[in-house]
Amino acid sequence: MNTSMVKSKFLSHPEDLGVVAVGFSGGQCKPGVDAAPSALIESGLLTQLRDELNYKLHGHDTVHSYTDLVPREDPPFRNMKNPKAVSSVTQRLCDQVYEHAKEGRMVLTLGGDHSIAIGTIAGSAKATRERLGREIAVIWVDAHADINTPETSGSGNVHGMPVSFLTGLAKEEKPEYFGWLKPEHLISVKKLVYIGLRDVDPGEKRILRENGIKAFSMFDIDRYGIGRVVEMALAHIGADTPIHLSFDVDALDPMWAPSTGTPVRGGLTLREGDYICESVHLTGSLVAVDLVEVNPSLAPEVELGAHETVRAGCSLVRCALGESLL
Ligand SMILES: NC(=[NH2+])NCCC[C@H](N)C(=O)O
Ligand SMILES: [Mn+2]
Ligand SMILES: [Mn+2]
């Protein structure tokens, strides 16, 4: 680890980085997001983390595609598309993240669409409870709230629902449809903070309001500036809480990250995104990071767009893991 890096409060092996590369796209309908981990790795992300930020990497040799878990028939259930596939992939991913996290390692997950956060957050919530007897907080950086229940969702895409399952707002008994999620996997709505929202469905707005969930939209970023917004977000979580950062690349403006499945104009600049990640690193409370929704096959100019988006994604991850400007 670099000497400039911040001391970790909650990791017993902060120099060890568990990497889970998730080549999965079943939480939405556009192919290509499964190719993101390879694109990020080929562009040199993991080498940079190893050689420049001095992490000892674990689990980085494989990009998982979970093809053995994807059933031949997977009809909609409660309006969810590919429900069995997403459920069993996230269940496996939960175990993978848990195995790293229980060793006291930082965990980096490269998605994949955002449905995979069901697995990553469930795994780090469980490990942190067992290891430290604490609940994790989640900072969800996204244009979208991803808190639809199967019933409020207009699309049926599970990448718009992970937060409702993770908070217990959406429940299902059947193990093959996320019934494997138990109390130890869940997070509290009080320890959830959003940054970057600008495309929230009517049903989601109601859920956010009724549950008093803290959310900073692009309006708040314009009003207060990114510095104060991050300060308020971290104050809401409290200084003594392990943080799981789930970063959807579509939080960035399409100018910086055009290659993503559901781009929304009016987003964060790359510097604002990096600033969020740098600030979260500086807390010393970070225990896990997800980077999701990079889709190298989508953009008005595909090749240029993919290159820029992958580059932005790498920058966000490096900032979260301790790269500093000086
Ligand atoms: N992870 C994402 N990009 N989510 C987009 C969700 C879009 C929309 N709210 C839906 O539920 O379908
Ligand atoms: Mn999004
Ligand atoms: Mn998302």
Coordinates of C-alpha atoms and ligand atoms in Angstrom, one line a residue:
M1 CA 0.0 0.0 0.0
N2 CA 1.1 3.5 -0.6
T3 CA 2.1 5.6 2.4
S4 CA -0.3 8.3 1.2
M5 CA -3.2 5.8 1.6
V6 CA -5.6 6.2 4.4
K7 CA -5.6 3.8 7.3
S8 CA -8.6 1.4 7.1
K9 CA -10.8 1.3 10.2
F10 CA -12.6 -2.0 9.5
L11 CA -10.3 -4.2 7.5
S12 CA -7.8 -6.6 9.1
H13 CA -5.9 -7.0 5.8
P14 CA -6.5 -3.7 4.0
E15 CA -3.6 -4.4 1.5
D16 CA -5.4 -7.5 0.3
L17 CA -8.0 -6.9 -2.4
G18 CA -10.6 -9.6 -3.3
V19 CA -11.6 -9.2 -6.9
V20 CA -14.8 -10.6 -8.3
A21 CA -15.3 -10.1 -12.0
V22 CA -18.9 -10.7 -12.9
G23 CA -19.7 -11.2 -16.6
F24 CA -23.5 -11.2 -16.1
S25 CA -26.2 -9.2 -17.9
G26 CA -29.4 -10.9 -17.0
G27 CA -30.7 -8.1 -14.8
Q28 CA -31.6 -6.1 -17.9
C29 CA -32.2 -6.8 -21.6
K30 CA -29.2 -5.3 -23.5
P31 CA -26.3 -7.7 -24.2
G32 CA -22.8 -6.4 -23.7
V33 CA -22.6 -5.4 -20.1
D34 CA -21.2 -8.9 -19.4
A35 CA -18.1 -7.9 -21.4
A36 CA -17.3 -5.0 -19.0
P37 CA -15.0 -6.9 -16.6
S38 CA -12.8 -8.1 -19.4
A39 CA -12.7 -4.6 -20.9
L40 CA -11.8 -3.0 -17.6
I41 CA -9.1 -5.6 -16.9
E42 CA -7.6 -5.4 -20.4
S43 CA -7.4 -1.7 -20.1
G44 CA -5.0 -2.3 -17.2
L45 CA -7.1 -1.6 -14.1
L46 CA -5.9 -4.6 -12.1
T47 CA -2.3 -4.1 -13.0
Q48 CA -2.6 -0.5 -11.9
L49 CA -4.1 -1.5 -8.6
R50 CA -1.3 -4.0 -8.1
D51 CA 1.7 -2.0 -9.3
E52 CA 0.7 1.5 -8.5
L53 CA -1.5 1.2 -5.5
N54 CA 0.3 -1.9 -4.2
Y55 CA -2.6 -4.2 -3.5
K56 CA -2.2 -7.9 -3.2
L57 CA -4.9 -9.3 -5.5
H58 CA -7.0 -12.4 -4.9
G59 CA -9.5 -14.0 -7.2
H60 CA -8.6 -11.8 -10.1
D61 CA -7.6 -14.5 -12.6
T62 CA -11.2 -15.5 -13.5
V63 CA -14.0 -13.6 -15.1
H64 CA -17.1 -15.5 -13.9
S65 CA -19.9 -16.0 -16.4
Y66 CA -22.1 -18.3 -14.2
T67 CA -23.4 -20.1 -17.3
D68 CA -23.9 -23.2 -15.2
L69 CA -26.5 -21.2 -13.2
V70 CA -28.6 -19.9 -16.0
P71 CA -31.6 -22.1 -16.5
R72 CA -32.9 -23.0 -20.0
E73 CA -36.4 -21.9 -19.1
D74 CA -36.8 -18.8 -16.9
P75 CA -40.3 -17.3 -17.3
P76 CA -41.2 -14.1 -15.6
F77 CA -42.2 -14.4 -12.0
R78 CA -44.0 -11.5 -10.2
N79 CA -43.2 -9.4 -13.3
M80 CA -39.4 -10.0 -13.0
K81 CA -37.4 -11.0 -16.1
N82 CA -34.9 -13.8 -15.8
P83 CA -35.8 -14.2 -12.2
K84 CA -34.2 -17.6 -11.6
A85 CA -30.9 -16.7 -13.3
V86 CA -30.5 -13.4 -11.4
S87 CA -31.4 -15.1 -8.1
S88 CA -29.0 -17.9 -8.5
V89 CA -26.1 -15.8 -9.9
T90 CA -26.5 -13.2 -7.1
Q91 CA -26.6 -16.0 -4.5
R92 CA -23.3 -17.4 -5.8
L93 CA -21.8 -13.9 -5.9
C94 CA -22.9 -13.3 -2.3
D95 CA -20.8 -16.3 -1.3
Q96 CA -17.8 -15.1 -3.4
V97 CA -17.9 -11.6 -1.8
Y98 CA -18.5 -13.1 1.6
E99 CA -15.4 -15.4 1.3
H100 CA -13.2 -12.4 0.7
A101 CA -14.9 -10.1 3.2
K102 CA -14.7 -12.5 6.0
E103 CA -10.9 -12.6 5.7
G104 CA -11.0 -8.8 6.4
R105 CA -10.1 -7.9 2.8
M106 CA -11.4 -5.0 0.7
V107 CA -13.6 -6.4 -2.0
L108 CA -13.9 -5.0 -5.5
T109 CA -16.7 -6.3 -7.8
L110 CA -16.6 -5.5 -11.5
G111 CA -20.1 -5.9 -13.1
G112 CA -22.2 -6.7 -14.8
D113 CA -25.5 -4.9 -14.5
H114 CA -26.7 -3.5 -11.2
S115 CA -28.8 -6.5 -10.2
I116 CA -25.5 -8.0 -9.1
A117 CA -25.5 -5.7 -6.1
I118 CA -28.0 -8.0 -4.5
G119 CA -25.1 -10.5 -4.2
T120 CA -22.3 -8.1 -3.4
I121 CA -24.1 -6.2 -0.7
A122 CA -25.7 -9.3 0.8
G123 CA -22.2 -10.8 1.0
S124 CA -20.5 -7.8 2.6
A125 CA -23.5 -7.2 5.0
K126 CA -23.3 -10.8 6.3
A127 CA -19.5 -10.8 6.6
T128 CA -19.4 -7.5 8.4
R129 CA -22.0 -8.6 10.9
E130 CA -20.1 -11.8 11.6
R131 CA -16.7 -10.2 11.7
L132 CA -17.4 -6.9 13.5
G133 CA -21.0 -7.2 14.8
R134 CA -21.8 -4.1 12.7
E135 CA -24.3 -3.1 10.0
I136 CA -22.9 -1.7 6.8
A137 CA -23.9 1.5 5.2
V138 CA -24.4 1.7 1.5
I139 CA -23.6 4.7 -0.7
W140 CA -25.4 4.2 -4.0
V141 CA -24.2 6.5 -6.7
D142 CA -26.5 6.3 -9.7
A143 CA -28.9 8.2 -12.0
H144 CA -31.5 5.7 -10.8
A145 CA -32.7 4.6 -7.4
D146 CA -33.0 0.9 -8.4
I147 CA -35.6 0.5 -5.6
N148 CA -38.6 -0.7 -7.6
T149 CA -40.3 -3.7 -6.1
P150 CA -41.4 -6.3 -8.7
E151 CA -44.8 -4.8 -8.5
T152 CA -43.8 -1.1 -9.0
S153 CA -41.4 -1.8 -11.8
G154 CA -42.5 -0.8 -15.3
S155 CA -39.7 -2.7 -17.1
G156 CA -39.5 -6.0 -15.1
N157 CA -35.7 -5.6 -15.2
V158 CA -34.2 -6.7 -11.9
H159 CA -31.4 -4.2 -12.2
G160 CA -34.0 -1.6 -11.3
M161 CA -34.9 -3.6 -8.1
P162 CA -31.8 -4.6 -6.1
V163 CA -32.3 -2.0 -3.3
S164 CA -35.8 -3.1 -2.6
F165 CA -34.7 -6.7 -2.0
L166 CA -31.6 -5.6 0.0
T167 CA -33.7 -3.5 2.3
G168 CA -36.4 -6.1 2.7
L169 CA -39.0 -3.8 1.1
A170 CA -39.5 -6.5 -1.5
K171 CA -39.8 -10.0 0.0
E172 CA -40.1 -13.4 -1.5
E173 CA -40.2 -16.8 0.2
K174 CA -39.2 -19.0 -2.6
P175 CA -35.5 -19.7 -2.5
E176 CA -35.1 -19.7 -6.3
Y177 CA -36.6 -16.2 -6.4
F178 CA -34.4 -14.4 -3.9
G179 CA -35.9 -16.2 -0.9
W180 CA -32.3 -17.1 -0.1
L181 CA -31.9 -13.6 1.3
K182 CA -32.0 -13.8 5.1
P183 CA -31.9 -11.0 7.7
E184 CA -28.1 -11.2 7.9
H185 CA -27.9 -10.2 4.3
L186 CA -30.0 -7.1 4.5
I187 CA -29.3 -3.4 5.1
S188 CA -31.2 -0.7 6.9
V189 CA -33.0 2.0 5.0
K190 CA -31.5 4.4 7.6
K191 CA -28.0 3.5 6.4
L192 CA -28.6 4.0 2.7
V193 CA -27.6 7.2 0.9
Y194 CA -28.1 8.0 -2.8
I195 CA -26.0 10.4 -4.8
G196 CA -26.6 11.5 -8.4
L197 CA -30.3 10.7 -8.8
R198 CA -32.2 12.2 -11.8
D199 CA -34.4 9.5 -13.3
V200 CA -36.6 8.0 -10.5
D201 CA -39.9 6.3 -11.3
P202 CA -43.1 7.5 -9.6
G203 CA -43.4 4.3 -7.5
E204 CA -39.8 4.7 -6.4
K205 CA -40.3 8.3 -5.3
R206 CA -43.1 7.1 -3.1
I207 CA -40.9 4.4 -1.6
L208 CA -38.1 6.9 -0.9
R209 CA -40.5 9.3 0.8
E210 CA -42.4 6.8 2.8
N211 CA -39.2 5.2 4.2
G212 CA -37.4 8.5 4.8
I213 CA -34.5 7.4 2.6
K214 CA -31.7 10.0 2.3
A215 CA -31.1 10.9 -1.4
F216 CA -29.1 13.6 -3.0
S217 CA -30.3 14.3 -6.6
M218 CA -28.5 16.3 -9.3
F219 CA -30.6 19.3 -8.0
D220 CA -28.8 19.0 -4.7
I221 CA -25.4 18.8 -6.3
D222 CA -26.2 21.9 -8.3
R223 CA -27.5 23.7 -5.2
Y224 CA -24.8 22.7 -2.7
G225 CA -21.9 21.6 -4.8
I226 CA -20.4 18.1 -4.7
G227 CA -18.2 18.9 -1.6
R228 CA -21.1 19.7 0.7
V229 CA -23.3 16.9 -0.7
V230 CA -20.6 14.3 0.0
E231 CA -20.1 15.8 3.5
M232 CA -23.8 15.6 4.2
A233 CA -24.0 12.0 2.8
L234 CA -21.1 10.9 5.1
A235 CA -22.6 12.7 8.1
H236 CA -25.9 10.8 7.6
I237 CA -24.0 7.5 7.7
G238 CA -21.9 8.5 10.7
A239 CA -18.2 8.2 11.1
D240 CA -18.1 4.7 12.7
T241 CA -19.8 2.6 10.0
P242 CA -18.3 0.3 7.4
I243 CA -19.2 1.5 3.9
H244 CA -20.1 -0.4 0.8
L245 CA -19.9 1.8 -2.3
S246 CA -22.1 0.8 -5.2
F247 CA -21.2 2.9 -8.2
D248 CA -23.4 2.7 -11.4
V249 CA -21.4 4.3 -14.2
D250 CA -24.6 5.9 -15.5
A251 CA -24.4 8.3 -12.5
L252 CA -21.8 10.1 -14.7
D253 CA -23.1 12.3 -17.5
P254 CA -23.2 10.4 -20.8
M255 CA -20.5 12.8 -22.0
W256 CA -18.1 10.9 -19.7
A257 CA -19.8 7.5 -19.8
P258 CA -21.8 7.0 -22.9
S259 CA -21.5 3.2 -23.0
T260 CA -24.2 2.2 -20.6
G261 CA -27.7 0.6 -20.9
T262 CA -29.8 3.4 -19.5
P263 CA -28.0 6.7 -20.0
V264 CA -29.6 9.9 -18.6
R265 CA -28.4 13.4 -19.5
G266 CA -27.5 16.0 -16.8
G267 CA -25.2 13.8 -14.7
L268 CA -22.0 14.0 -12.7
T269 CA -18.8 15.1 -14.3
L270 CA -16.0 12.6 -14.1
R271 CA -14.3 14.9 -11.5
E272 CA -17.4 14.8 -9.4
G273 CA -17.6 11.1 -9.6
D274 CA -13.9 10.7 -8.8
Y275 CA -14.4 13.2 -5.9
I276 CA -17.1 11.0 -4.4
C277 CA -14.8 8.0 -4.6
E278 CA -11.8 9.9 -3.2
S279 CA -13.9 11.2 -0.3
V280 CA -15.2 7.7 0.5
H281 CA -11.7 6.4 0.5
L282 CA -10.6 9.2 2.9
T283 CA -13.1 8.1 5.5
G284 CA -11.1 4.9 6.1
S285 CA -14.4 3.1 6.4
L286 CA -14.7 1.6 2.9
V287 CA -15.0 -2.2 2.9
A288 CA -16.3 -2.9 -0.6
V289 CA -16.8 -1.3 -4.0
D290 CA -18.9 -2.3 -7.0
L291 CA -18.5 -0.7 -10.4
V292 CA -21.5 -1.7 -12.7
E293 CA -23.3 -1.0 -15.9
V294 CA -20.4 -0.4 -18.2
N295 CA -21.5 -1.7 -21.6
P296 CA -18.7 -1.6 -24.1
S297 CA -21.1 -2.4 -27.0
L298 CA -23.4 0.6 -26.5
A299 CA -22.7 4.2 -27.5
P300 CA -23.5 6.6 -30.4
E301 CA -19.9 6.0 -31.5
V302 CA -19.3 2.6 -30.1
E303 CA -15.5 2.3 -30.1
L304 CA -14.7 5.8 -28.8
G305 CA -17.6 5.6 -26.3
A306 CA -16.5 2.3 -24.9
H307 CA -12.9 3.5 -24.5
E308 CA -14.0 6.6 -22.7
T309 CA -16.5 4.8 -20.4
V310 CA -13.9 2.1 -19.5
R311 CA -11.4 4.8 -18.8
A312 CA -13.9 6.6 -16.6
G313 CA -14.7 3.4 -14.8
C314 CA -11.0 2.7 -14.1
S315 CA -10.6 6.2 -12.7
L316 CA -13.5 5.8 -10.3
V317 CA -12.2 2.5 -9.0
R318 CA -8.6 3.8 -8.5
C319 CA -10.0 6.8 -6.6
A320 CA -12.1 4.6 -4.3
L321 CA -9.1 2.4 -3.6
G322 CA -6.8 5.3 -2.7
E323 CA -5.3 6.9 -5.7
S324 CA -4.7 10.5 -4.9
L325 CA -3.8 13.5 -7.0
L326 CA -0.7 14.5 -5.0
Ligands
LIG1 N1 -29.2 -0.1 -12.8 C1 -29.9 0.6 -13.7 N2 -29.2 1.2 -14.7 N3 -31.2 0.7 -13.5 C2 -32.1 1.4 -14.4 C3 -33.5 1.3 -13.9 C4 -34.5 1.9 -14.8 C5 -35.9 1.9 -14.4 N4 -36.1 2.6 -13.2 C6 -36.4 0.4 -14.2 O1 -36.7 0.1 -13.1 O2 -36.4 -0.4 -15.1
MN2 MN -28.4 3.6 -13.2
MN3 MN -28.1 1.3 -11.1

